[in-house]
CSV table of C-alpha atoms in Angstrom, one decimal:
chain,number,residue,atom,x,y,z
A,1,MET,CA,0.0,0.0,0.0
A,2,LEU,CA,2.8,2.4,0.9
A,3,LYS,CA,4.5,1.7,-2.5
A,4,PHE,CA,1.2,2.4,-4.3
A,5,LEU,CA,0.7,5.7,-2.4
A,6,LEU,CA,4.2,6.7,-3.3
A,7,ILE,CA,3.6,6.0,-7.0
A,8,CYS,CA,0.4,8.0,-6.9
A,9,THR,CA,2.1,10.9,-5.2
A,10,LEU,CA,4.9,10.9,-7.8
A,11,ALA,CA,2.4,10.8,-10.6
A,12,VAL,CA,0.4,13.8,-9.2
A,13,ALA,CA,3.7,15.7,-8.7
A,14,SER,CA,4.7,14.9,-12.3
A,15,ARG,CA,1.4,16.2,-13.6
A,16,ALA,CA,1.7,19.4,-11.6
A,17,GLU,CA,5.2,20.1,-12.8
A,18,LEU,CA,4.5,23.1,-15.0
A,19,GLY,CA,7.2,25.6,-14.1
A,20,GLU,CA,7.1,29.3,-15.0
A,21,GLU,CA,9.6,32.0,-15.8
A,22,ASP,CA,8.3,35.5,-16.0
A,23,ASP,CA,4.7,34.2,-16.4
A,24,VAL,CA,5.9,32.0,-19.3
A,25,LEU,CA,5.3,28.2,-18.9
A,26,VAL,CA,8.5,26.2,-19.2
A,27,LEU,CA,7.5,23.2,-21.4
A,28,LYS,CA,9.2,19.9,-22.0
A,29,LYS,CA,8.3,16.6,-23.7
A,30,SER,CA,7.5,15.2,-20.2
A,31,ASN,CA,4.9,17.9,-19.4
A,32,PHE,CA,3.7,19.0,-22.8
A,33,ASP,CA,0.5,16.9,-22.8
A,34,GLU,CA,-0.3,17.9,-19.2
A,35,ALA,CA,0.2,21.5,-20.2
A,36,LEU,CA,-2.3,21.3,-23.0
A,37,LYS,CA,-4.8,19.6,-20.7
A,38,ALA,CA,-4.5,22.3,-18.1
A,39,HIS,CA,-4.3,25.2,-20.6
A,40,PRO,CA,-5.9,24.2,-23.9
A,41,ASN,CA,-4.9,27.4,-25.6
A,42,ILE,CA,-1.1,27.9,-25.5
A,43,LEU,CA,1.3,29.9,-27.7
A,44,VAL,CA,4.6,28.0,-27.7
A,45,GLU,CA,8.0,29.5,-28.7
A,46,PHE,CA,10.6,26.9,-29.7
A,47,TYR,CA,14.0,28.6,-29.0
A,48,ALA,CA,17.7,28.1,-28.8
A,49,PRO,CA,19.6,29.8,-25.9
A,50,TRP,CA,22.3,31.1,-28.2
A,51,CYS,CA,19.9,32.6,-30.8
A,52,GLY,CA,20.1,36.3,-31.0
A,53,HIS,CA,16.6,36.7,-32.3
A,54,CYS,CA,15.3,34.5,-29.4
A,55,LYS,CA,17.2,36.7,-26.9
A,56,ALA,CA,15.6,39.8,-28.4
A,57,LEU,CA,12.2,38.3,-28.1
A,58,VAL,CA,12.5,37.4,-24.4
A,59,PRO,CA,11.2,40.7,-22.8
A,60,GLU,CA,8.4,41.1,-25.3
A,61,TYR,CA,7.3,37.5,-25.0
A,62,ALA,CA,7.3,37.8,-21.2
A,63,LYS,CA,5.4,41.1,-21.3
A,64,ALA,CA,2.7,39.5,-23.6
A,65,ALA,CA,2.4,36.6,-21.1
A,66,ARG,CA,1.9,39.0,-18.3
A,67,ILE,CA,-0.7,41.0,-20.1
A,68,MET,CA,-2.7,37.9,-20.9
A,69,LYS,CA,-2.4,36.6,-17.4
A,70,ASP,CA,-3.4,40.0,-15.8
A,71,GLU,CA,-6.4,40.2,-18.0
A,72,GLY,CA,-7.6,36.8,-16.7
A,73,SER,CA,-7.2,35.3,-20.2
A,74,GLU,CA,-7.3,31.5,-20.5
A,75,VAL,CA,-4.6,31.8,-23.1
A,76,ARG,CA,-1.1,31.1,-21.8
A,77,LEU,CA,2.4,31.5,-23.3
A,78,GLY,CA,5.0,28.8,-23.1
A,79,LYS,CA,8.5,28.1,-24.3
A,80,VAL,CA,10.5,25.1,-25.3
A,81,ASP,CA,14.3,24.9,-25.4
A,82,ALA,CA,14.5,23.1,-28.7
A,83,THR,CA,18.2,22.3,-28.3
A,84,GLU,CA,17.3,20.3,-25.2
A,85,GLU,CA,13.8,19.0,-26.2
A,86,THR,CA,14.9,17.8,-29.7
A,87,GLU,CA,12.1,15.2,-30.0
A,88,LEU,CA,9.5,17.8,-29.4
A,89,ALA,CA,11.1,20.2,-31.8
A,90,GLN,CA,11.3,17.6,-34.5
A,91,GLU,CA,7.7,16.5,-34.0
A,92,TYR,CA,6.6,20.1,-34.8
A,93,GLY,CA,8.9,20.6,-37.7
A,94,VAL,CA,11.1,23.3,-36.0
A,95,ARG,CA,13.7,24.3,-38.6
A,96,GLY,CA,14.8,27.7,-37.3
A,97,TYR,CA,14.7,29.9,-34.2
A,98,PRO,CA,12.5,31.2,-32.9
A,99,THR,CA,9.6,29.1,-34.2
A,100,ILE,CA,6.3,30.1,-32.6
A,101,LYS,CA,3.1,27.9,-32.8
A,102,PHE,CA,-0.3,28.3,-31.4
A,103,PHE,CA,-2.0,25.2,-29.9
A,104,LYS,CA,-5.8,25.8,-29.7
A,105,GLY,CA,-8.4,23.7,-27.8
A,106,GLY,CA,-5.8,21.2,-26.6
A,107,GLU,CA,-5.2,20.0,-30.2
A,108,LYS,CA,-1.7,18.7,-30.7
A,109,GLU,CA,-1.7,17.6,-34.3
A,110,SER,CA,-1.9,20.8,-36.3
A,111,PRO,CA,-0.9,24.0,-34.4
A,112,LYS,CA,-1.2,27.3,-36.2
A,113,GLU,CA,2.0,29.1,-37.2
A,114,TYR,CA,2.3,32.5,-35.5
A,115,SER,CA,2.4,35.2,-38.2
A,116,ALA,CA,2.5,38.6,-36.6
A,117,GLY,CA,5.2,40.9,-35.2
A,118,ARG,CA,7.5,40.4,-32.2
A,119,GLN,CA,6.3,43.2,-30.0
A,120,ALA,CA,4.2,42.3,-26.9
A,121,GLU,CA,1.2,44.2,-28.4
A,122,ASP,CA,1.4,42.3,-31.6
A,123,ILE,CA,1.4,39.0,-29.8
A,124,VAL,CA,-1.5,39.9,-27.6
A,125,ALA,CA,-3.6,41.2,-30.5
A,126,TRP,CA,-2.9,38.1,-32.6
A,127,LEU,CA,-3.9,35.8,-29.7
A,128,LYS,CA,-7.1,37.7,-29.1
A,129,LYS,CA,-8.1,37.5,-32.7
A,130,ARG,CA,-7.4,33.7,-32.7
A,131,THR,CA,-9.4,33.0,-29.5
A,132,GLY,CA,-12.1,35.7,-29.5
A,133,PRO,CA,-14.7,37.1,-31.9
A,134,SER,CA,-13.2,38.5,-35.1
A,135,VAL,CA,-15.0,41.7,-34.3
A,136,ALA,CA,-15.3,43.0,-30.8
A,137,PRO,CA,-18.5,44.9,-29.8
A,138,LEU,CA,-18.0,48.4,-28.3
A,139,ALA,CA,-20.5,49.3,-25.7
A,140,GLY,CA,-19.3,52.9,-24.9
A,141,VAL,CA,-16.8,55.6,-25.5
A,142,THR,CA,-14.5,54.4,-22.7
A,143,GLU,CA,-14.2,51.0,-24.5
A,144,ALA,CA,-13.5,52.6,-27.8
A,145,GLU,CA,-10.8,54.9,-26.3
A,146,SER,CA,-9.2,52.0,-24.5
A,147,LEU,CA,-9.0,50.0,-27.8
A,148,ILE,CA,-7.3,52.8,-29.6
A,149,ALA,CA,-4.9,53.5,-26.7
A,150,ASP,CA,-3.9,49.9,-26.2
A,151,ASN,CA,-3.1,49.2,-29.9
A,152,GLU,CA,-0.6,50.6,-32.4
A,153,VAL,CA,-3.4,50.2,-35.0
A,154,ALA,CA,-7.1,49.5,-34.5
A,155,VAL,CA,-10.1,49.5,-36.8
A,156,ILE,CA,-13.6,50.5,-35.8
A,157,GLY,CA,-16.7,49.8,-37.9
A,158,PHE,CA,-19.5,52.4,-37.3
A,159,PHE,CA,-22.7,50.6,-38.3
A,160,LYS,CA,-26.2,51.4,-37.0
A,161,ASP,CA,-27.4,48.1,-38.4
A,162,GLY,CA,-25.1,45.2,-37.6
A,163,ASN,CA,-26.9,43.1,-40.2
A,164,SER,CA,-26.3,45.5,-43.1
A,165,ASP,CA,-24.3,44.4,-46.2
A,166,GLY,CA,-21.6,46.8,-45.2
A,167,ALA,CA,-21.3,45.4,-41.7
A,168,LYS,CA,-21.2,41.8,-43.0
A,169,ALA,CA,-18.4,42.8,-45.4
A,170,TYR,CA,-16.6,44.3,-42.5
A,171,GLU,CA,-16.9,41.1,-40.5
A,172,LYS,CA,-15.6,39.1,-43.4
A,173,ALA,CA,-12.5,41.3,-43.7
A,174,ALA,CA,-11.9,41.1,-39.9
A,175,GLU,CA,-12.0,37.2,-40.1
A,176,VAL,CA,-9.0,37.1,-42.3
A,177,THR,CA,-6.9,39.8,-40.7
A,178,ASP,CA,-4.7,38.5,-37.9
A,179,ASP,CA,-2.5,41.4,-36.9
A,180,VAL,CA,-5.0,44.3,-36.4
A,181,PRO,CA,-8.0,44.3,-33.9
A,182,PHE,CA,-11.4,45.0,-35.4
A,183,ALA,CA,-14.3,46.4,-33.4
A,184,MET,CA,-17.9,47.5,-34.2
A,185,THR,CA,-20.3,50.0,-32.7
A,186,ALA,CA,-23.8,51.4,-33.1
A,187,ASP,CA,-23.5,53.7,-30.1
A,188,ASP,CA,-24.5,57.3,-30.8
A,189,ALA,CA,-22.0,58.5,-28.2
A,190,ILE,CA,-19.1,56.8,-30.0
A,191,PHE,CA,-20.2,58.1,-33.3
A,192,SER,CA,-20.3,61.6,-31.8
A,193,LYS,CA,-17.0,61.3,-30.0
A,194,PHE,CA,-15.1,60.4,-33.2
A,195,GLU,CA,-17.1,62.8,-35.4
A,196,VAL,CA,-18.6,60.0,-37.5
A,197,SER,CA,-21.9,61.0,-39.0
A,198,LYS,CA,-22.8,57.9,-41.1
A,199,ASP,CA,-22.0,54.3,-41.4
A,200,GLY,CA,-18.3,53.7,-42.2
A,201,VAL,CA,-14.9,52.4,-41.2
A,202,VAL,CA,-12.1,54.3,-39.5
A,203,LEU,CA,-8.5,53.0,-38.9
A,204,PHE,CA,-6.9,54.6,-35.9
A,205,LYS,CA,-3.1,54.5,-35.5
A,206,LYS,CA,-0.3,56.0,-33.4
A,207,PHE,CA,1.7,57.4,-36.3
A,208,ASP,CA,1.5,59.6,-39.4
A,209,GLU,CA,-2.0,61.0,-39.8
A,210,GLY,CA,-3.4,59.3,-36.7
A,211,ARG,CA,-6.5,58.1,-38.5
A,212,ASN,CA,-7.8,57.1,-41.9
A,213,THR,CA,-11.4,57.0,-43.0
A,214,PHE,CA,-12.5,54.5,-45.5
A,215,ASP,CA,-14.0,56.0,-48.7
A,216,GLY,CA,-15.5,53.6,-51.2
A,217,GLU,CA,-17.8,50.6,-51.6
A,218,LEU,CA,-17.9,48.5,-48.5
A,219,THR,CA,-16.7,45.2,-49.8
A,220,LYS,CA,-14.3,42.7,-48.1
A,221,GLU,CA,-11.7,43.2,-50.8
A,222,ASN,CA,-11.8,47.0,-50.6
A,223,LEU,CA,-11.6,47.0,-46.8
A,224,LEU,CA,-8.7,44.6,-46.8
A,225,ALA,CA,-6.9,46.9,-49.3
A,226,PHE,CA,-7.7,49.9,-47.1
A,227,VAL,CA,-6.2,48.3,-44.0
A,228,LYS,CA,-3.2,47.0,-45.9
A,229,ALA,CA,-2.4,50.4,-47.2
A,230,ASN,CA,-2.7,52.2,-43.9
A,231,GLN,CA,-1.7,49.9,-41.1
A,232,LEU,CA,2.1,50.5,-41.5
A,233,PRO,CA,3.9,53.9,-41.3
A,234,LEU,CA,4.6,55.7,-44.5
A,235,VAL,CA,8.3,54.9,-43.7
A,236,ILE,CA,9.1,51.9,-41.5
A,237,GLU,CA,12.5,51.3,-39.9
A,238,PHE,CA,13.9,47.8,-40.4
A,239,THR,CA,14.5,46.3,-37.0
A,240,GLU,CA,14.3,43.0,-35.2
A,241,GLN,CA,10.7,43.8,-34.2
A,242,THR,CA,9.4,45.2,-37.5
A,243,ALA,CA,11.0,42.6,-39.8
A,244,PRO,CA,8.0,40.1,-39.5
A,245,LYS,CA,5.6,42.9,-40.5
A,246,ILE,CA,7.8,43.9,-43.4
A,247,PHE,CA,8.4,40.4,-44.8
A,248,GLY,CA,5.0,39.0,-43.7
A,249,GLY,CA,2.9,41.7,-45.3
A,250,GLU,CA,1.2,41.6,-48.6
A,251,ILE,CA,3.2,44.4,-50.1
A,252,LYS,CA,6.1,42.6,-51.9
A,253,SER,CA,7.7,45.7,-53.5
A,254,HIS,CA,10.1,47.5,-51.1
A,255,ILE,CA,12.2,50.6,-51.6
A,256,LEU,CA,15.0,50.8,-49.1
A,257,MET,CA,16.9,53.9,-48.0
A,258,PHE,CA,20.3,53.0,-46.4
A,259,LEU,CA,21.3,56.0,-44.2
A,260,PRO,CA,23.1,56.4,-40.9
A,261,LYS,CA,21.0,58.0,-38.1
A,262,THR,CA,24.1,60.0,-37.2
A,263,ALA,CA,24.2,61.8,-40.5
A,264,LYS,CA,23.8,65.6,-40.3
A,265,ASP,CA,21.1,65.7,-42.9
A,266,PHE,CA,19.4,62.6,-41.6
A,267,GLN,CA,16.1,64.4,-40.8
A,268,ASP,CA,16.0,66.2,-44.2
A,269,LYS,CA,16.5,63.0,-46.1
A,270,MET,CA,13.9,61.2,-44.1
A,271,GLU,CA,11.4,64.0,-44.9
A,272,GLN,CA,12.2,63.6,-48.6
A,273,PHE,CA,11.7,59.9,-48.4
A,274,LYS,CA,8.5,60.2,-46.5
A,275,LYS,CA,7.2,62.8,-48.9
A,276,ALA,CA,7.8,60.4,-51.8
A,277,ALA,CA,6.1,57.5,-49.9
A,278,ASP,CA,2.7,59.1,-49.8
A,279,GLY,CA,1.9,58.5,-53.5
A,280,PHE,CA,2.8,54.8,-53.4
A,281,LYS,CA,0.9,53.8,-50.3
A,282,GLY,CA,-0.3,50.2,-50.6
A,283,ARG,CA,1.9,49.5,-53.6
A,284,ILE,CA,5.5,50.0,-52.4
A,285,LEU,CA,6.7,49.7,-48.8
A,286,PHE,CA,9.2,52.4,-47.9
A,287,ILE,CA,11.8,51.1,-45.5
A,288,PHE,CA,14.6,52.9,-43.7
A,289,ILE,CA,17.8,50.9,-42.7
A,290,ASP,CA,20.3,52.5,-40.4
A,291,SER,CA,23.6,51.6,-42.2
A,292,ASP,CA,25.7,52.1,-39.0
A,293,VAL,CA,24.0,49.2,-37.1
A,294,ASP,CA,26.1,46.1,-37.1
A,295,ASP,CA,23.2,43.8,-37.5
A,296,ASN,CA,22.3,45.5,-40.8
A,297,GLN,CA,25.7,44.9,-42.4
A,298,ARG,CA,24.6,41.6,-44.0
A,299,ILE,CA,21.7,43.4,-45.7
A,300,LEU,CA,24.1,46.0,-47.1
A,301,GLU,CA,26.3,43.2,-48.4
A,302,PHE,CA,23.2,41.6,-50.0
A,303,PHE,CA,22.8,44.8,-52.0
A,304,GLY,CA,26.5,45.1,-52.8
A,305,LEU,CA,26.8,48.2,-50.6
A,306,LYS,CA,29.4,49.3,-48.1
A,307,LYS,CA,28.8,51.7,-45.2
A,308,GLU,CA,30.9,54.4,-46.8
A,309,GLU,CA,28.6,54.3,-49.9
A,310,CYS,CA,25.6,55.3,-47.9
A,311,PRO,CA,23.2,57.0,-48.1
A,312,ALA,CA,21.8,54.9,-51.0
A,313,ILE,CA,18.5,53.9,-52.4
A,314,ARG,CA,17.6,50.4,-53.7
A,315,LEU,CA,14.3,48.7,-54.6
A,316,ILE,CA,13.5,45.0,-54.4
A,317,THR,CA,10.6,42.8,-55.2
A,318,LEU,CA,9.9,39.7,-53.2
A,319,GLU,CA,7.7,37.7,-55.6
A,320,ASP,CA,8.6,34.3,-57.0
A,321,GLU,CA,12.1,35.5,-57.5
A,322,MET,CA,13.9,38.4,-55.8
A,323,THR,CA,14.7,41.2,-58.2
A,324,LYS,CA,16.8,44.3,-57.3
A,325,TYR,CA,16.7,47.7,-58.9
A,326,LYS,CA,19.1,50.6,-58.6
A,327,PRO,CA,18.3,54.3,-59.4
A,328,GLU,CA,20.5,56.0,-62.0
A,329,SER,CA,20.8,59.0,-59.7
A,330,ASP,CA,22.3,59.0,-56.2
A,331,ALA,CA,20.3,62.0,-55.2
A,332,ILE,CA,17.9,61.5,-52.4
A,333,THR,CA,15.1,63.9,-53.1
A,334,ALA,CA,11.3,63.4,-53.2
A,335,GLU,CA,11.3,64.1,-56.9
A,336,SER,CA,14.1,61.6,-57.8
A,337,ILE,CA,12.5,58.9,-55.6
A,338,ILE,CA,9.1,59.4,-57.1
A,339,SER,CA,10.5,59.2,-60.6
A,340,PHE,CA,12.4,56.0,-59.7
A,341,CYS,CA,9.2,54.4,-58.2
A,342,THR,CA,7.1,55.5,-61.1
A,343,LEU,CA,9.4,53.9,-63.6
A,344,PHE,CA,9.2,50.7,-61.5
A,345,THR,CA,5.4,50.7,-61.3
A,346,ASP,CA,5.2,51.4,-65.1
A,347,GLY,CA,7.4,48.3,-65.7
A,348,LYS,CA,10.2,50.4,-67.3
A,349,LEU,CA,13.1,49.5,-65.0
A,350,LYS,CA,15.7,46.8,-65.7
A,351,ALA,CA,16.9,44.6,-62.9
A,352,HIS,CA,20.2,45.7,-61.3
A,353,LEU,CA,22.7,42.8,-61.4
A,354,MET,CA,25.8,43.1,-59.4
A,355,SER,CA,29.2,42.1,-60.8
A,356,GLN,CA,32.8,42.3,-59.7
A,357,ASP,CA,35.5,43.1,-62.2
A,358,ILE,CA,37.1,40.1,-63.9
A,359,PRO,CA,40.2,39.2,-61.9
A,360,GLU,CA,43.4,39.1,-64.0
A,361,ASP,CA,44.2,35.6,-62.7
A,362,TRP,CA,40.6,34.3,-62.9
A,363,ASP,CA,41.7,31.2,-65.0
A,364,LYS,CA,45.2,30.7,-63.5
A,365,THR,CA,44.2,28.4,-60.7
A,366,PRO,CA,42.6,24.9,-60.9
A,367,VAL,CA,39.2,26.3,-59.8
A,368,LYS,CA,38.3,29.2,-62.2
A,369,THR,CA,36.9,32.4,-60.7
A,370,LEU,CA,33.7,33.6,-62.3
A,371,VAL,CA,32.0,37.0,-61.9
A,372,GLY,CA,28.9,38.5,-63.5
A,373,LYS,CA,30.9,40.0,-66.4
A,374,ASN,CA,32.4,36.7,-67.6
A,375,PHE,CA,29.8,34.2,-66.5
A,376,GLU,CA,27.8,33.8,-69.7
A,377,GLU,CA,30.8,33.6,-71.9
A,378,ILE,CA,32.4,30.7,-69.8
A,379,VAL,CA,29.5,28.6,-68.6
A,380,PHE,CA,27.5,28.6,-71.8
A,381,HIS,CA,30.5,27.8,-74.0
A,382,ALA,CA,29.3,25.3,-76.6
A,383,SER,CA,32.2,22.9,-76.1
A,384,LYS,CA,32.8,23.1,-72.4
A,385,ASN,CA,31.2,21.3,-69.4
A,386,VAL,CA,31.2,23.7,-66.5
A,387,PHE,CA,30.6,22.8,-62.9
A,388,VAL,CA,30.1,25.9,-60.7
A,389,GLU,CA,29.9,26.4,-56.9
A,390,PHE,CA,27.9,29.5,-56.1
A,391,TYR,CA,29.1,30.5,-52.6
A,392,ALA,CA,29.1,33.2,-49.9
A,393,PRO,CA,32.4,34.2,-48.2
A,394,TRP,CA,30.7,34.0,-44.8
A,395,CYS,CA,29.0,30.6,-45.4
A,396,GLY,CA,30.3,27.9,-43.1
A,397,HIS,CA,29.2,25.1,-45.4
A,398,CYS,CA,31.1,26.7,-48.3
A,399,LYS,CA,34.2,26.9,-46.2
A,400,GLN,CA,33.9,23.2,-45.4
A,401,LEU,CA,33.5,22.4,-49.1
A,402,THR,CA,36.5,24.5,-50.2
A,403,PRO,CA,39.3,21.8,-49.9
A,404,ILE,CA,37.2,19.2,-51.7
A,405,TRP,CA,36.3,21.7,-54.5
A,406,GLU,CA,39.9,22.6,-54.9
A,407,LYS,CA,40.9,18.9,-55.2
A,408,LEU,CA,38.2,18.5,-57.9
A,409,GLY,CA,39.6,21.5,-59.7
A,410,GLU,CA,43.1,19.9,-59.6
A,411,LYS,CA,41.7,16.7,-60.9
A,412,TYR,CA,40.3,18.3,-64.0
A,413,GLN,CA,42.7,21.2,-64.5
A,414,ASP,CA,44.2,19.6,-67.6
A,415,SER,CA,40.8,18.5,-69.1
A,416,ALA,CA,40.0,19.8,-72.5
A,417,ASP,CA,36.3,20.0,-71.9
A,418,ILE,CA,35.6,20.2,-68.1
A,419,ILE,CA,35.9,23.4,-66.1
A,420,VAL,CA,35.5,23.5,-62.3
A,421,ALA,CA,34.6,27.1,-61.2
A,422,LYS,CA,33.3,29.2,-58.4
A,423,MET,CA,31.4,32.5,-58.0
A,424,ASP,CA,30.8,34.7,-55.0
A,425,SER,CA,27.0,35.2,-55.3
A,426,THR,CA,27.0,37.9,-52.7
A,427,ALA,CA,28.9,40.2,-55.1
A,428,ASN,CA,27.7,38.8,-58.5
A,429,GLU,CA,24.3,38.1,-59.8
A,430,ILE,CA,23.1,36.4,-63.0
A,431,ASP,CA,19.7,36.8,-64.7
A,432,SER,CA,19.7,33.2,-65.9
A,433,VAL,CA,20.6,31.7,-62.6
A,434,LYS,CA,18.8,32.4,-59.3
A,435,VAL,CA,20.7,31.3,-56.2
A,436,HIS,CA,18.6,30.7,-53.1
A,437,SER,CA,21.1,29.2,-50.6
A,438,PHE,CA,24.7,28.5,-50.1
A,439,PRO,CA,26.5,26.6,-51.4
A,440,THR,CA,24.5,26.0,-54.6
A,441,LEU,CA,26.1,23.6,-57.2
A,442,LYS,CA,25.1,23.7,-60.8
A,443,PHE,CA,26.4,22.0,-63.9
A,444,PHE,CA,26.3,23.6,-67.4
A,445,PRO,CA,26.8,20.8,-70.0
A,446,ALA,CA,28.3,21.5,-73.4
A,447,GLY,CA,26.0,22.3,-76.2
A,448,GLU,CA,23.9,25.1,-77.6
A,449,GLU,CA,20.8,24.3,-75.5
A,450,ARG,CA,22.0,26.3,-72.4
A,451,LYS,CA,21.0,23.4,-70.1
A,452,VAL,CA,21.4,23.7,-66.3
A,453,ILE,CA,21.5,20.7,-64.0
A,454,ASP,CA,21.5,21.0,-60.2
A,455,TYR,CA,23.8,18.7,-58.3
A,456,ASN,CA,22.0,16.8,-55.5
A,457,GLY,CA,24.5,14.1,-54.7
A,458,GLU,CA,27.1,13.6,-52.0
A,459,ARG,CA,29.6,16.4,-51.5
A,460,THR,CA,32.6,14.3,-51.8
A,461,LEU,CA,35.4,14.1,-54.4
A,462,GLU,CA,34.1,10.7,-55.4
A,463,GLY,CA,30.5,12.0,-55.7
A,464,PHE,CA,31.5,15.0,-57.8
A,465,THR,CA,33.7,12.8,-60.0
A,466,LYS,CA,30.9,10.3,-60.7
A,467,PHE,CA,28.6,13.2,-61.5
A,468,LEU,CA,31.1,14.8,-64.1
A,469,GLU,CA,32.0,11.4,-65.7
A,470,SER,CA,28.3,10.6,-66.1
A,471,GLY,CA,27.7,13.9,-67.9
A,472,GLY,CA,25.6,15.2,-65.0
A,473,LYS,CA,23.4,12.1,-64.6
A,474,ASP,CA,24.7,10.5,-61.5
A,475,GLY,CA,23.7,12.9,-58.6
A,476,GLY,CA,22.0,15.5,-60.8
A,477,ALA,CA,18.4,16.8,-61.2
A,478,PRO,CA,16.8,19.2,-63.6
A,479,ALA,CA,17.3,22.8,-62.4
A,480,GLY,CA,14.4,23.9,-60.3
A,481,ASP,CA,13.7,20.6,-58.7
A,482,ASP,CA,15.4,21.4,-55.4
A,483,ASP,CA,13.5,22.5,-52.3
A,484,ASP,CA,15.8,25.1,-51.0
A,485,LEU,CA,14.4,27.8,-48.7
A,486,GLU,CA,13.2,31.1,-50.2
A,487,PRO,CA,15.3,34.1,-49.1
A,488,GLU,CA,12.5,36.0,-47.4
A,489,ASP,CA,13.8,36.7,-43.9
A,490,LEU,CA,16.8,38.8,-44.4
A,491,ASP,CA,16.8,39.6,-40.7
A,492,ASP,CA,17.3,35.9,-39.9
A,493,VAL,CA,20.1,34.9,-42.2
A,494,ASP,CA,22.4,34.0,-39.3
A,495,GLU,CA,19.9,32.2,-37.1
A,496,GLU,CA,17.2,30.4,-39.1
A,497,GLN,CA,19.1,27.3,-40.2
A,498,ASP,CA,18.4,23.7,-39.6
A,499,MET,CA,20.0,22.4,-36.4
A,500,ASP,CA,20.9,19.0,-35.2
A,501,SER,CA,20.2,17.5,-31.9
A,502,ASP,CA,23.2,19.3,-30.3
A,503,GLY,CA,22.1,22.7,-31.6
A,504,GLU,CA,24.8,22.7,-34.2
A,505,ASP,CA,24.3,23.9,-37.7
A,506,ASP,CA,23.4,20.7,-39.6
A,507,ASP,CA,21.8,22.0,-42.8
A,508,GLU,CA,23.4,21.5,-46.2
A,509,HIS,CA,22.8,25.1,-47.1
A,510,ASP,CA,23.1,28.5,-45.5
A,511,GLU,CA,20.2,30.7,-46.5
A,512,LEU,CA,20.7,33.7,-48.6
């Protein structure tokens, strides 16, 4: 009997073992199921202790947990050290840090990916939209004022008849908008307080104009376009916190101004940039990047810029393929920026492709050096089979590959028809080849067809040799059949890589 009681006591203690740190539940595989039973709605962050983005999120995540707890919400926030709880991380497909998933109703199988910003207010707003009504009713002026005061952006629908076509369209728009709270009122006092005389929709925000009034036919599509165009500042600074909003939004055309905040004419250039932004609201996102911040140096490198070359303007599209554009003029005036953006929206701009100058000794070593200016001539030579490594100087996987690639070059340096080459893809871009991750290995067989074959075999001298001797058949695949990650999160280039059970970088590629 004593043994039985001891077992029961241990079992109860195990079930109760849900530790907390700053109001955030500390979750493990051993208590995960119990946590979902006790708290059916949990937002879970899978993190790595060494991850810079995770460290930056800590205070905001704790603040959000405290807000939800203080409000008496049933929703809790939890965290999992994915480097320790590797089985749990693998079960939920954690490939980068932080990964945040929402478990609703105690359901384990298909959690919802968190898709909003990394500020406490963003997290709270997202959770409330996920667990409460898509449109919150407002009973009085105080509630309306609190909604506006507590949120960076909030939308209020003013409808005397909640069953009208306009009100129904408003509710449909609210249902598919995660990152902005929607509310509705028929209260005369609220109408009067905010000087609204007829049914309509107003977006309130803590920046720029302060509020925007919808003007047009009340349809779901029109309302979504209205919110999309007005929910972000005319000019948004790229930071750890704003990156999810920038890359996760629907506006995929971004114009970037690289400028140090310490510049004497900083304010003047910001005013010019902001003035230009007004005419492209909802079509082009205007982003400011402080070129003096260390964390932003990789982004400068991505655009082929150095700190001393700033201020500078660049434009990028994040559609199926990333395309960059560079203005002809270095002037940063509202007029020059408007002209540049107008040429882009009219489809009259050509992509800007970076290229280094051709080194004098580019062909003097076993592994030939390619740049944008000599790429086409070498790789599409009708009588040459060219095997190219597209690399980044900072890429750990590329560094590991270097000695093997050099041995391969030595093996074929006297070949009449095989060339082993490399190209720094952070400084050189090719219109005919899109590089999504590092290293990328592509084979360009001899002939007039301009064929491209991706190498998917083992990264060994033997594997490469078999591939070349088979004419690109043993270890190859038609170009485009790979499943490399898209380069969307420029803020996460250092952190969001696959990790093995020891927390070490175990992916075959470094993301671009």
